Amino acid sequence: MASPLVAQQKVAYTLSFPNAVHHEAQVSVTFSGIATDTLKVQMSRSSPGRYALHEFAKNVYNVKAANSQGKALKVWKATPHQWNIVGHQGTATITYILFGDHADGTYAGIDETHAHLNMPATLMHAIGFEKAPAQVTFNTPQGSNWKVATQLKHEQGNTYSAPHFQYLMDSPTELSNFDLAEWAIRDKGKDKTIQVTLHHTGTKEQFNEYVQKTKQIVAEQRAVFGELPDFDFGRYTFIGCYMPHAIGDGMEHRNSTIVTSSQPLAKAMNGLLNTVSHEFFHAWNVERIRPKSLEPFNFQEANMSEALWLAEGFTSYYGDLIMPRSGAFNTKAYLDNLAADLNYVLLSPGRQYHSLVEMSQQAPFVDAARSVDPVNRHNTFISYYTYGSMLGLALDLTLRRDYNKTLDDYMKALWRKYGQPEKPYTLKDLQETLAEVSGDKAWAEKVFRDYVNGTELPDYEPLLAQAGLALRKAQPGVALLGLGGLEYTKNGVMLTSGTTVTSPAYKAGLNRTDIIQTLDGKKIRSEKDLDKVLANHKSGDTIPVTYISRGTTHNATITMAEVPTLEIALYENIGKALTPAMQQFRNSWIGPKAKE
């Protein structure tokens, strides 16, 4: 039960958009029941689903305050993201202008077509009001036909509410003339509503196709866990913005997701749905099955977790796997994406520097974080999204082969133990649950010792062979220099990205901004020039290179290597026998599971 003090506290926001054409919103917030002499209001520095700092206060200006009689109050900046106010007599109204021109899952984007609002980037909050209920009223522009898409509880008209600060900050909102579709699912004796709202430039037919495929994705993900979560207020909302000025992104929230892209449905339907699949899986994994290290989420600091390889990585695995299960991808499209992920993990040198746990802990530096100085991350980092996804692949195929279980069984077990009722987990909990599902404590210990806390990788070739899939070199015998990004000029070819420690170029001393003038005695001024040199050599050949590095000319030799890229080939396409057992294994793995 709330204390009398908290029960008296209320927060009420009003948002208006008279200057939307110039990306501005006018925001007013009234705090009632202030119990301290000094009211301290802040803009967040981080956002749910993000782990880096973003300093949202930089887009706030013209901050003013008044008491309940409208008398102006003194406001002073205490920190870059905090304003202090005195003389309020228990109630204060703060007004400010918010600038937003970055419509994605983290920031705000405002123009004459919509207001796309991530709440930490939009709303000030007050210290001490974390448990107070909040009300938000959206004043939509006259004649705009804007509607409201949000996971906030609807009260009346364009007024919505949140039970407390954490829920408010977790509730992105799109105001626009969007398309809307919804359907009810009877689940555990309850009707649960799924909404799709889409601000886009496509046709009604394209929207209907998107909705139908989203329905199939929802059904297949429900089949993984055997049930939907109990959504607060009985509703889950997909909030999509596919407009030319949007930034590609997807961000999970407790009862909704924001998915954004500048690509239209006509051009990128399946890719956009792949993001939908990823984000909806988060409704279970990370929104309710949560690592203890992320509880409670701190809106004023970077948030670090050792378990993002599961929270994000396993979500990536299922986000992709659900695509063939739902029929959105055919087998080839799924396997091509899988091969790309395997290549990234198997061929990146990052494991020389960090374990999978340590990759997860790098999130505050990489998760939409921004820096101006060059970094060496192409050598030292492997995304915990992809790295964790490929561990999920290995565990799924191993559980199927050795224990007559699946990764679905593991996720269901985590859901039962830590998702309902919600109980944050530790790495020890994850290991113990894997031991329980497999019945093999020693194997679970090995997985966490060698693959999670260590830097070893499973052997994927025999695992994939069970499904009649050959993991093999894509370009055997083709020579490679490993130059990375290139820019051709009249003076030579400049390396626009750093070289990887495993590449011939790195071993020869070449690096970012170096300009190759000659290779094997030939001037290199175009891609055609480079291709001619490569065509005349094979892996193991040593050739001379002349290059300029920071104003100085160097001569070196470079030993060419074989292109290491791998592909996943279907046995039936390469003349190998696909047995009935292999076909059954493949169908069980990537085939549909939903009964409806």
Coordinates of C-alpha atoms in Angstrom, one line a residue:
M1 CA 0.0 0.0 0.0
A2 CA 1.3 3.5 -0.9
S3 CA 2.2 5.7 2.0
P4 CA 0.0 8.8 2.5
L5 CA 2.7 11.0 1.1
V6 CA 3.0 9.0 -2.1
A7 CA -0.8 8.8 -2.4
Q8 CA -1.0 12.6 -2.4
Q9 CA 1.7 12.9 -5.1
K10 CA 0.5 13.4 -8.6
V11 CA 2.2 14.2 -11.9
A12 CA 0.3 15.7 -14.9
Y13 CA 1.8 16.3 -18.3
T14 CA 0.4 18.2 -21.3
L15 CA 2.1 18.1 -24.7
S16 CA 1.3 20.4 -27.6
F17 CA 2.8 20.9 -31.0
P18 CA 2.1 24.4 -32.4
N19 CA 5.6 24.5 -34.0
A20 CA 5.8 20.9 -35.2
V21 CA 7.1 22.0 -38.6
H22 CA 10.3 23.1 -36.9
H23 CA 10.4 19.9 -34.7
E24 CA 9.3 21.5 -31.5
A25 CA 6.9 20.4 -28.8
Q26 CA 5.7 22.5 -25.9
V27 CA 5.6 20.4 -22.7
S28 CA 4.0 21.3 -19.4
V29 CA 4.3 19.2 -16.2
T30 CA 2.7 19.8 -12.8
F31 CA 4.0 18.1 -9.7
S32 CA 1.6 18.1 -6.8
G33 CA 2.4 17.0 -3.3
I34 CA 6.0 18.2 -3.2
A35 CA 7.5 17.3 0.2
T36 CA 10.9 19.0 -0.1
D37 CA 11.8 22.7 -0.1
T38 CA 13.7 22.2 -3.4
L39 CA 12.0 20.4 -6.3
K40 CA 14.7 18.7 -8.4
V41 CA 13.6 17.9 -12.0
Q42 CA 15.7 15.9 -14.4
M43 CA 15.9 14.7 -18.0
S44 CA 16.9 11.1 -18.3
R45 CA 20.4 10.2 -19.5
S46 CA 19.5 6.6 -20.6
S47 CA 16.5 4.8 -22.0
P48 CA 14.9 1.3 -21.6
G49 CA 16.4 -1.2 -24.0
R50 CA 19.5 1.0 -24.4
Y51 CA 22.5 0.7 -22.3
A52 CA 24.6 3.8 -23.2
L53 CA 24.2 7.4 -22.1
H54 CA 22.4 9.8 -24.4
E55 CA 22.0 13.1 -22.5
F56 CA 18.5 13.9 -23.6
A57 CA 18.7 17.3 -21.8
K58 CA 20.6 18.7 -24.7
N59 CA 17.3 19.1 -26.6
V60 CA 15.4 21.0 -23.9
Y61 CA 15.3 24.8 -23.6
N62 CA 13.2 27.7 -22.4
V63 CA 12.6 26.1 -19.0
K64 CA 10.3 28.0 -16.7
A65 CA 8.4 27.3 -13.5
A66 CA 5.3 28.7 -11.6
N67 CA 3.4 27.8 -8.5
S68 CA -0.3 26.9 -8.3
Q69 CA -1.2 30.6 -8.5
G70 CA 0.8 31.1 -11.6
K71 CA 3.6 33.1 -9.9
A72 CA 7.0 32.6 -11.5
L73 CA 9.5 30.6 -9.6
K74 CA 13.3 30.7 -9.7
V75 CA 14.8 27.9 -11.7
W76 CA 18.5 27.2 -11.8
K77 CA 20.6 24.6 -13.6
A78 CA 22.2 22.3 -10.9
T79 CA 23.8 19.9 -13.4
P80 CA 23.7 19.5 -17.2
H81 CA 20.5 17.4 -16.8
Q82 CA 18.9 18.8 -13.6
W83 CA 16.9 21.9 -12.7
N84 CA 16.2 23.0 -9.1
I85 CA 13.1 25.0 -8.1
V86 CA 12.2 26.6 -4.7
G87 CA 9.3 28.5 -3.4
H88 CA 6.7 26.2 -4.8
Q89 CA 4.5 25.7 -1.7
G90 CA 3.8 22.1 -2.6
T91 CA 2.9 22.4 -6.3
A92 CA 4.9 23.5 -9.3
T93 CA 4.3 23.6 -13.0
I94 CA 7.4 23.4 -15.3
T95 CA 7.2 24.3 -18.9
Y96 CA 9.8 23.8 -21.6
I97 CA 10.3 23.4 -25.3
L98 CA 11.6 20.1 -26.6
F99 CA 13.4 19.8 -29.9
G100 CA 13.1 16.4 -31.7
D101 CA 14.2 15.4 -35.2
H102 CA 15.4 11.8 -34.8
A103 CA 12.5 9.4 -35.1
D104 CA 13.8 6.0 -33.8
G105 CA 13.5 3.9 -30.7
T106 CA 15.6 6.2 -28.5
Y107 CA 15.0 9.8 -29.4
A108 CA 12.0 12.0 -30.4
G109 CA 11.0 13.0 -33.9
I110 CA 8.5 15.8 -34.4
D111 CA 7.2 17.3 -37.7
E112 CA 4.0 18.2 -39.4
T113 CA 3.2 14.5 -40.1
H114 CA 3.7 13.1 -36.6
A115 CA 5.1 13.3 -33.1
H116 CA 7.2 10.2 -32.4
L117 CA 8.0 10.3 -28.7
N118 CA 10.4 8.1 -26.6
M119 CA 9.5 9.2 -23.1
P120 CA 13.0 9.5 -21.5
A121 CA 13.9 11.8 -24.5
T122 CA 10.6 13.8 -24.0
L123 CA 9.5 14.1 -20.4
M124 CA 11.1 15.7 -17.4
H125 CA 10.6 13.9 -14.1
A126 CA 11.1 14.8 -10.4
I127 CA 13.3 13.1 -7.8
G128 CA 11.0 11.6 -5.1
F129 CA 8.1 11.1 -7.5
E130 CA 9.2 7.7 -8.7
K131 CA 6.0 6.0 -7.3
A132 CA 3.5 8.7 -8.1
P133 CA 0.9 8.1 -10.8
A134 CA 1.3 10.1 -13.9
Q135 CA -1.3 11.5 -16.4
V136 CA -0.4 12.6 -19.9
T137 CA -2.6 14.6 -22.2
F138 CA -1.7 15.0 -25.9
N139 CA -3.0 18.2 -27.6
T140 CA -3.0 17.1 -31.2
P141 CA -2.7 19.9 -33.9
Q142 CA -6.1 21.1 -35.1
G143 CA -7.1 19.4 -38.4
S144 CA -4.2 16.9 -38.2
N145 CA -6.2 13.7 -37.8
W146 CA -3.5 12.5 -35.4
K147 CA -4.4 9.5 -33.2
V148 CA -2.5 8.1 -30.3
A149 CA -0.6 4.8 -30.3
T150 CA 0.9 3.9 -26.9
Q151 CA 1.0 1.2 -24.1
L152 CA -0.2 3.9 -21.6
K153 CA -3.6 3.3 -20.1
H154 CA -6.4 5.1 -21.9
E155 CA -8.4 7.4 -19.6
Q156 CA -10.5 9.6 -21.8
G157 CA -10.1 11.5 -25.1
N158 CA -6.3 12.0 -25.6
T159 CA -5.5 11.6 -21.9
Y160 CA -3.6 8.5 -20.8
S161 CA -2.0 7.4 -17.5
A162 CA 0.9 5.4 -16.1
P163 CA 0.9 3.8 -12.6
H164 CA 4.4 5.1 -11.8
F165 CA 7.6 6.6 -13.2
Q166 CA 9.2 3.3 -14.5
Y167 CA 6.1 2.5 -16.6
L168 CA 5.8 6.0 -17.9
M169 CA 9.4 6.1 -19.1
D170 CA 8.8 2.7 -20.8
S171 CA 5.9 3.9 -22.8
P172 CA 6.8 5.3 -26.3
T173 CA 4.0 7.1 -28.1
E174 CA 3.3 7.8 -31.8
L175 CA 0.9 10.6 -32.7
S176 CA 0.0 10.5 -36.3
N177 CA -2.7 9.5 -38.8
F178 CA -1.6 5.9 -38.7
D179 CA -3.3 2.7 -40.0
L180 CA -4.7 0.5 -37.2
A181 CA -5.6 -3.2 -37.0
E182 CA -6.2 -5.3 -33.9
W183 CA -7.3 -8.8 -33.0
A184 CA -8.1 -10.7 -29.8
I185 CA -6.4 -13.9 -28.7
R186 CA -8.0 -16.2 -26.1
D187 CA -5.1 -17.2 -23.9
K188 CA -5.2 -18.8 -20.5
G189 CA -8.9 -18.0 -20.2
K190 CA -8.3 -14.3 -21.0
D191 CA -8.8 -12.2 -24.1
K192 CA -5.6 -10.4 -25.0
T193 CA -5.6 -7.7 -27.7
I194 CA -2.8 -7.3 -30.2
Q195 CA -2.7 -3.9 -32.0
V196 CA -0.7 -2.9 -35.1
T197 CA -0.4 0.8 -35.7
L198 CA 1.6 1.9 -38.7
H199 CA 2.6 5.4 -39.8
H200 CA 3.8 4.7 -43.4
T201 CA 3.5 5.6 -47.0
G202 CA 2.4 2.2 -48.3
T203 CA -1.0 1.0 -49.6
K204 CA -3.8 -0.5 -47.6
E205 CA -3.1 -3.9 -49.3
Q206 CA 0.6 -3.7 -48.1
F207 CA -0.6 -2.8 -44.6
N208 CA -3.0 -5.8 -44.6
E209 CA -0.2 -8.1 -45.7
Y210 CA 2.1 -6.7 -42.9
V211 CA -0.7 -7.3 -40.4
Q212 CA -1.3 -10.9 -41.5
K213 CA 2.4 -11.8 -41.3
T214 CA 2.6 -10.1 -37.9
K215 CA -0.3 -12.4 -36.8
Q216 CA 1.7 -15.4 -37.9
I217 CA 4.8 -14.2 -36.1
V218 CA 2.8 -13.7 -32.9
A219 CA 1.3 -17.2 -33.2
E220 CA 4.7 -18.8 -33.6
Q221 CA 6.3 -16.9 -30.7
R222 CA 3.4 -17.8 -28.5
A223 CA 4.0 -21.5 -29.5
V224 CA 7.6 -21.2 -28.2
F225 CA 6.4 -20.4 -24.7
G226 CA 3.0 -22.0 -24.8
E227 CA 1.3 -18.7 -23.8
L228 CA 1.4 -15.0 -24.2
P229 CA 2.5 -12.8 -21.3
D230 CA -0.2 -11.1 -19.2
F231 CA 0.0 -7.7 -20.8
D232 CA -0.8 -4.8 -18.6
F233 CA -4.3 -3.4 -19.4
G234 CA -4.7 -6.6 -21.6
R235 CA -3.1 -5.1 -24.7
Y236 CA 0.2 -5.2 -26.7
T237 CA 0.8 -2.5 -29.3
F238 CA 3.2 -2.6 -32.3
I239 CA 4.0 1.0 -33.0
G240 CA 5.5 1.3 -36.4
C241 CA 6.9 4.4 -38.2
Y242 CA 8.1 3.7 -41.8
M243 CA 8.6 7.2 -43.2
P244 CA 11.4 8.6 -45.3
H245 CA 12.8 10.6 -42.5
A246 CA 12.7 7.8 -39.9
I247 CA 15.8 6.1 -38.6
G248 CA 16.1 2.3 -38.8
D249 CA 15.6 0.9 -35.3
G250 CA 13.5 -1.4 -33.1
M251 CA 13.1 -1.0 -29.3
E252 CA 11.3 -3.3 -27.0
H253 CA 9.0 -2.2 -24.1
R254 CA 6.8 -4.0 -21.6
N255 CA 3.6 -4.0 -23.6
S256 CA 4.6 -2.4 -26.9
T257 CA 7.5 -2.0 -29.3
I258 CA 8.7 0.9 -31.5
V259 CA 9.9 -0.2 -35.0
T260 CA 11.2 2.4 -37.4
S261 CA 12.7 2.6 -40.8
S262 CA 13.0 4.9 -43.8
Q263 CA 12.4 1.9 -46.0
P264 CA 8.8 1.4 -47.3
L265 CA 6.8 -1.8 -47.1
A266 CA 6.9 -2.3 -50.8
K267 CA 10.7 -2.5 -50.7
A268 CA 11.6 -4.0 -47.4
M269 CA 8.5 -5.9 -46.0
N270 CA 10.4 -9.0 -44.8
G271 CA 13.3 -7.2 -43.3
L272 CA 10.9 -4.9 -41.4
L273 CA 9.0 -8.0 -40.2
N274 CA 12.3 -9.5 -39.0
T275 CA 12.7 -6.6 -36.7
V276 CA 9.0 -7.0 -35.6
S277 CA 9.8 -10.7 -34.8
H278 CA 12.9 -9.7 -32.7
E279 CA 11.1 -7.1 -30.7
F280 CA 8.0 -9.1 -29.9
F281 CA 10.2 -12.0 -28.5
H282 CA 11.4 -9.4 -26.0
A283 CA 7.8 -9.3 -24.5
W284 CA 9.0 -12.5 -22.8
N285 CA 12.8 -12.4 -22.9
V286 CA 14.1 -9.2 -21.2
E287 CA 10.8 -7.5 -20.4
R288 CA 9.7 -10.3 -18.0
I289 CA 12.6 -12.8 -18.0
R290 CA 15.1 -10.1 -16.9
P291 CA 18.7 -10.2 -15.7
K292 CA 19.1 -9.1 -12.1
S293 CA 21.9 -6.7 -13.2
L294 CA 19.3 -4.6 -15.0
E295 CA 17.0 -4.2 -12.0
P296 CA 16.0 -1.5 -11.3
F297 CA 16.8 0.3 -14.6
N298 CA 18.8 3.5 -13.8
F299 CA 17.7 6.4 -16.0
Q300 CA 20.6 8.6 -14.9
E301 CA 23.5 6.2 -15.6
A302 CA 24.7 3.7 -18.2
N303 CA 23.2 0.3 -17.5
M304 CA 25.6 -2.7 -17.8
S305 CA 24.7 -6.4 -17.7
E306 CA 26.7 -9.6 -18.1
A307 CA 23.7 -11.4 -19.6
L308 CA 22.9 -9.5 -22.8
W309 CA 24.1 -12.5 -24.8
L310 CA 20.9 -14.2 -23.7
A311 CA 18.6 -11.1 -23.3
E312 CA 19.5 -9.8 -26.8
G313 CA 21.4 -12.7 -28.4
F314 CA 18.8 -15.4 -27.8
T315 CA 16.2 -12.9 -28.9
S316 CA 18.1 -12.4 -32.1
Y317 CA 18.2 -16.2 -32.6
Y318 CA 14.5 -16.5 -32.2
G319 CA 13.7 -13.3 -34.1
D320 CA 15.4 -14.9 -37.1
L321 CA 14.1 -18.5 -36.5
I322 CA 10.5 -17.4 -36.3
M323 CA 10.7 -16.0 -39.8
P324 CA 10.8 -19.5 -41.5
R325 CA 8.5 -21.0 -38.9
S326 CA 5.9 -18.3 -39.7
G327 CA 6.5 -18.6 -43.5
A328 CA 7.8 -15.1 -43.8
F329 CA 11.2 -16.4 -45.0
N330 CA 11.9 -19.5 -47.1
T331 CA 14.6 -21.9 -46.0
K332 CA 17.3 -20.4 -48.3
A333 CA 16.7 -16.8 -47.0
Y334 CA 17.0 -18.0 -43.4
L335 CA 20.1 -20.0 -44.1
D336 CA 21.8 -17.1 -45.9
N337 CA 21.2 -14.9 -42.9
L338 CA 22.5 -17.7 -40.6
A339 CA 25.6 -18.1 -42.7
A340 CA 26.3 -14.3 -42.5
D341 CA 26.0 -14.4 -38.7
L342 CA 28.2 -17.5 -38.4
N343 CA 30.9 -15.8 -40.6
Y344 CA 30.9 -12.7 -38.4
V345 CA 31.3 -14.7 -35.2
L346 CA 33.7 -17.4 -36.4
L347 CA 36.0 -15.1 -38.4
S348 CA 36.1 -12.0 -36.1
P349 CA 39.2 -11.7 -34.0
G350 CA 37.3 -10.3 -31.0
R351 CA 37.4 -13.5 -29.0
Q352 CA 41.1 -12.9 -28.5
Y353 CA 40.2 -10.0 -26.2
H354 CA 36.8 -10.6 -24.6
S355 CA 34.5 -13.5 -23.5
L356 CA 30.8 -13.5 -24.3
V357 CA 30.1 -12.1 -20.9
E358 CA 32.6 -9.3 -21.4
M359 CA 31.1 -8.6 -24.9
S360 CA 27.8 -8.0 -23.1
Q361 CA 29.4 -5.7 -20.7
Q362 CA 30.6 -3.5 -23.6
A363 CA 27.1 -2.4 -24.3
P364 CA 27.4 1.1 -22.8
F365 CA 30.1 1.8 -25.4
V366 CA 28.4 0.3 -28.4
D367 CA 24.6 0.3 -28.0
A368 CA 23.9 3.5 -30.1
A369 CA 26.7 5.2 -28.1
R370 CA 28.5 7.9 -29.9
S371 CA 32.1 8.9 -29.9
V372 CA 34.3 11.1 -32.2
D373 CA 37.6 9.2 -31.8
P374 CA 38.5 6.1 -33.8
V375 CA 38.2 2.8 -32.0
N376 CA 39.7 -0.6 -32.5
R377 CA 36.3 -2.4 -32.1
H378 CA 36.6 -4.2 -35.4
N379 CA 39.4 -6.2 -33.8
T380 CA 38.2 -6.4 -30.1
F381 CA 34.4 -6.6 -30.3
I382 CA 31.8 -9.1 -31.5
S383 CA 28.2 -8.0 -31.0
Y384 CA 26.5 -9.8 -28.2
Y385 CA 23.4 -9.9 -30.4
T386 CA 25.1 -12.1 -33.0
Y387 CA 27.5 -13.9 -30.8
G388 CA 24.7 -14.8 -28.4
S389 CA 22.5 -15.8 -31.3
M390 CA 25.1 -18.2 -32.5
L391 CA 25.4 -19.7 -29.1
G392 CA 21.7 -20.1 -29.1
L393 CA 22.0 -22.0 -32.4
A394 CA 24.6 -24.3 -31.0
L395 CA 22.6 -25.0 -27.8
D396 CA 19.4 -25.6 -29.8
L397 CA 21.1 -28.1 -32.2
T398 CA 23.0 -29.8 -29.3
L399 CA 19.9 -30.2 -27.2
R400 CA 18.0 -31.7 -30.1
R401 CA 20.9 -34.1 -30.9
D402 CA 22.0 -35.3 -27.4
Y403 CA 19.1 -34.7 -25.1
N404 CA 15.9 -35.0 -27.0
K405 CA 15.2 -31.4 -26.0
T406 CA 15.2 -28.0 -27.7
L407 CA 16.0 -24.4 -27.0
D408 CA 12.3 -23.9 -26.9
D409 CA 12.2 -26.1 -23.8
Y410 CA 15.0 -24.0 -22.2
M411 CA 13.1 -20.8 -22.8
K412 CA 9.9 -22.3 -21.4
A413 CA 11.8 -23.3 -18.3
L414 CA 13.2 -19.8 -17.9
W415 CA 9.7 -18.4 -18.4
R416 CA 8.2 -20.7 -15.7
K417 CA 11.0 -19.9 -13.2
Y418 CA 11.8 -16.2 -13.8
G419 CA 9.1 -14.8 -16.1
Q420 CA 6.0 -15.6 -14.1
P421 CA 6.0 -14.4 -11.4
E422 CA 8.8 -12.1 -12.4
K423 CA 12.0 -12.9 -10.6
P424 CA 15.3 -11.5 -12.0
Y425 CA 17.9 -14.1 -12.8
T426 CA 21.7 -14.5 -12.4
L427 CA 24.2 -16.4 -14.6
K428 CA 24.1 -19.1 -12.0
D429 CA 20.4 -19.4 -12.4
L430 CA 20.8 -19.7 -16.2
Q431 CA 23.4 -22.5 -15.8
E432 CA 21.2 -24.4 -13.3
T433 CA 18.2 -24.2 -15.6
L434 CA 20.2 -25.5 -18.6
A435 CA 21.4 -28.4 -16.4
E436 CA 17.8 -29.2 -15.4
V437 CA 16.5 -29.1 -19.0
S438 CA 19.3 -31.3 -20.4
G439 CA 19.6 -33.5 -17.3
D440 CA 23.4 -33.1 -17.8
K441 CA 25.0 -30.8 -15.1
A442 CA 28.5 -31.4 -16.5
W443 CA 27.5 -30.2 -20.0
A444 CA 25.8 -27.1 -18.6
E445 CA 29.0 -26.3 -16.6
K446 CA 31.1 -26.7 -19.8
V447 CA 28.8 -24.4 -21.8
F448 CA 29.1 -21.6 -19.2
R449 CA 32.8 -22.2 -18.5
D450 CA 34.0 -22.5 -22.1
Y451 CA 31.4 -20.6 -24.2
V452 CA 29.9 -18.0 -21.9
N453 CA 32.7 -17.1 -19.5
G454 CA 35.3 -18.4 -21.9
T455 CA 36.2 -17.7 -25.5
E456 CA 35.7 -21.1 -27.1
L457 CA 33.2 -21.8 -29.8
P458 CA 31.2 -25.0 -30.5
D459 CA 31.9 -27.1 -33.7
Y460 CA 29.1 -26.0 -35.9
E461 CA 29.8 -28.3 -38.9
P462 CA 28.5 -31.6 -37.3
L463 CA 25.6 -29.7 -35.6
L464 CA 24.3 -28.4 -39.0
A465 CA 24.9 -31.7 -40.7
Q466 CA 22.1 -33.2 -38.7
A467 CA 19.7 -31.0 -40.7
G468 CA 21.3 -31.9 -44.0
L469 CA 23.3 -28.7 -44.1
A470 CA 27.0 -28.4 -45.2
L471 CA 29.1 -25.6 -43.6
R472 CA 31.8 -25.1 -46.1
K473 CA 34.1 -22.5 -47.7
A474 CA 32.3 -20.2 -50.1
Q475 CA 35.2 -19.3 -52.3
P476 CA 37.9 -22.0 -52.0
G477 CA 41.2 -21.0 -53.5
V478 CA 40.3 -17.3 -54.0
A479 CA 43.0 -15.0 -52.8
L480 CA 42.4 -12.2 -50.3
L481 CA 44.3 -9.1 -49.0
G482 CA 41.9 -8.1 -46.2
L483 CA 41.9 -4.4 -47.0
G484 CA 38.5 -3.5 -45.7
G485 CA 36.8 -0.3 -46.9
L486 CA 38.4 1.4 -49.9
E487 CA 38.3 4.8 -51.5
Y488 CA 39.9 5.1 -55.0
T489 CA 41.7 8.3 -55.8
K490 CA 44.1 9.6 -58.5
N491 CA 46.9 9.1 -56.0
G492 CA 46.0 5.5 -55.1
V493 CA 43.5 3.6 -53.0
M494 CA 42.9 4.7 -49.4
L495 CA 41.9 2.3 -46.6
T496 CA 38.9 3.9 -45.0
S497 CA 38.6 1.4 -42.2
G498 CA 41.0 -0.3 -39.8
T499 CA 42.4 -3.7 -40.8
T500 CA 41.7 -6.8 -38.7
V501 CA 44.6 -8.5 -36.9
T502 CA 44.1 -11.7 -38.8
S503 CA 44.3 -10.2 -42.3
P504 CA 47.3 -10.1 -44.6
A505 CA 47.0 -6.3 -44.8
Y506 CA 47.3 -5.9 -41.0
K507 CA 50.3 -8.3 -40.9
A508 CA 52.0 -6.2 -43.6
G509 CA 51.5 -3.0 -41.5
L510 CA 48.7 -1.4 -43.4
N511 CA 46.0 0.5 -41.5
R512 CA 43.2 3.1 -41.8
T513 CA 44.0 6.2 -43.9
D514 CA 47.0 4.5 -45.6
I515 CA 47.1 5.0 -49.4
I516 CA 48.3 2.1 -51.5
Q517 CA 50.1 3.4 -54.6
T518 CA 51.3 0.1 -56.1
L519 CA 50.6 -3.5 -55.6
D520 CA 52.8 -6.1 -57.3
G521 CA 54.4 -3.2 -59.1
K522 CA 51.1 -2.1 -60.6
K523 CA 49.5 1.3 -59.9
I524 CA 46.2 0.9 -58.1
R525 CA 43.7 3.7 -59.1
S526 CA 40.5 1.7 -59.5
E527 CA 38.7 -1.4 -58.4
K528 CA 39.5 -2.9 -61.9
D529 CA 43.3 -2.3 -61.2
L530 CA 43.0 -4.2 -57.9
D531 CA 41.0 -7.0 -59.4
K532 CA 43.6 -7.6 -62.1
V533 CA 46.3 -8.0 -59.5
L534 CA 44.3 -10.4 -57.4
A535 CA 43.3 -12.5 -60.5
N536 CA 47.0 -13.2 -61.1
H537 CA 47.7 -14.6 -57.7
K538 CA 46.6 -17.3 -55.3
S539 CA 46.6 -17.8 -51.6
G540 CA 50.2 -17.9 -50.2
D541 CA 51.7 -15.7 -52.8
T542 CA 53.9 -12.8 -51.5
I543 CA 53.7 -9.6 -53.4
P544 CA 55.3 -6.1 -52.9
V545 CA 53.2 -3.1 -51.8
T546 CA 54.1 0.6 -51.8
Y547 CA 51.9 2.8 -49.6
I548 CA 51.8 6.2 -48.0
S549 CA 51.2 6.3 -44.2
R550 CA 50.8 9.7 -42.6
G551 CA 52.9 11.4 -45.2
T552 CA 55.7 8.8 -45.4
T553 CA 56.2 6.3 -48.2
H554 CA 56.7 2.7 -47.1
N555 CA 57.6 -0.5 -49.0
A556 CA 56.5 -3.8 -47.7
T557 CA 55.4 -7.3 -48.8
I558 CA 52.0 -8.8 -48.3
T559 CA 51.2 -12.5 -48.2
M560 CA 47.9 -13.3 -49.7
A561 CA 45.5 -15.6 -47.8
E562 CA 42.5 -17.6 -48.9
V563 CA 39.0 -16.0 -48.6
P564 CA 37.8 -17.5 -45.3
T565 CA 34.1 -16.9 -45.9
L566 CA 31.8 -19.8 -45.2
E567 CA 28.4 -20.8 -46.7
I568 CA 25.6 -23.1 -45.6
A569 CA 24.6 -25.4 -48.4
L570 CA 21.6 -27.7 -48.6
Y571 CA 22.7 -31.3 -49.1
E572 CA 20.1 -31.8 -51.8
N573 CA 21.7 -28.9 -53.8
I574 CA 25.2 -30.1 -53.7
G575 CA 24.7 -33.8 -54.6
K576 CA 24.8 -35.1 -51.0
A577 CA 22.1 -37.5 -49.7
L578 CA 19.4 -35.9 -47.6
T579 CA 18.2 -38.7 -45.4
P580 CA 14.6 -38.8 -44.0
A581 CA 16.1 -38.3 -40.5
M582 CA 17.9 -35.2 -41.6
Q583 CA 14.7 -33.9 -43.3
Q584 CA 12.7 -34.6 -40.1
F585 CA 15.4 -32.8 -38.0
R586 CA 15.2 -29.8 -40.3
N587 CA 11.5 -29.6 -40.2
S588 CA 11.4 -30.0 -36.4
W589 CA 13.9 -27.1 -36.1
I590 CA 12.7 -24.5 -38.6
G591 CA 9.2 -25.8 -39.4
P592 CA 5.9 -24.2 -38.0
K593 CA 4.9 -24.9 -34.4
A594 CA 1.7 -22.9 -34.1
K595 CA -1.5 -24.9 -34.0
E596 CA -3.7 -22.1 -35.3

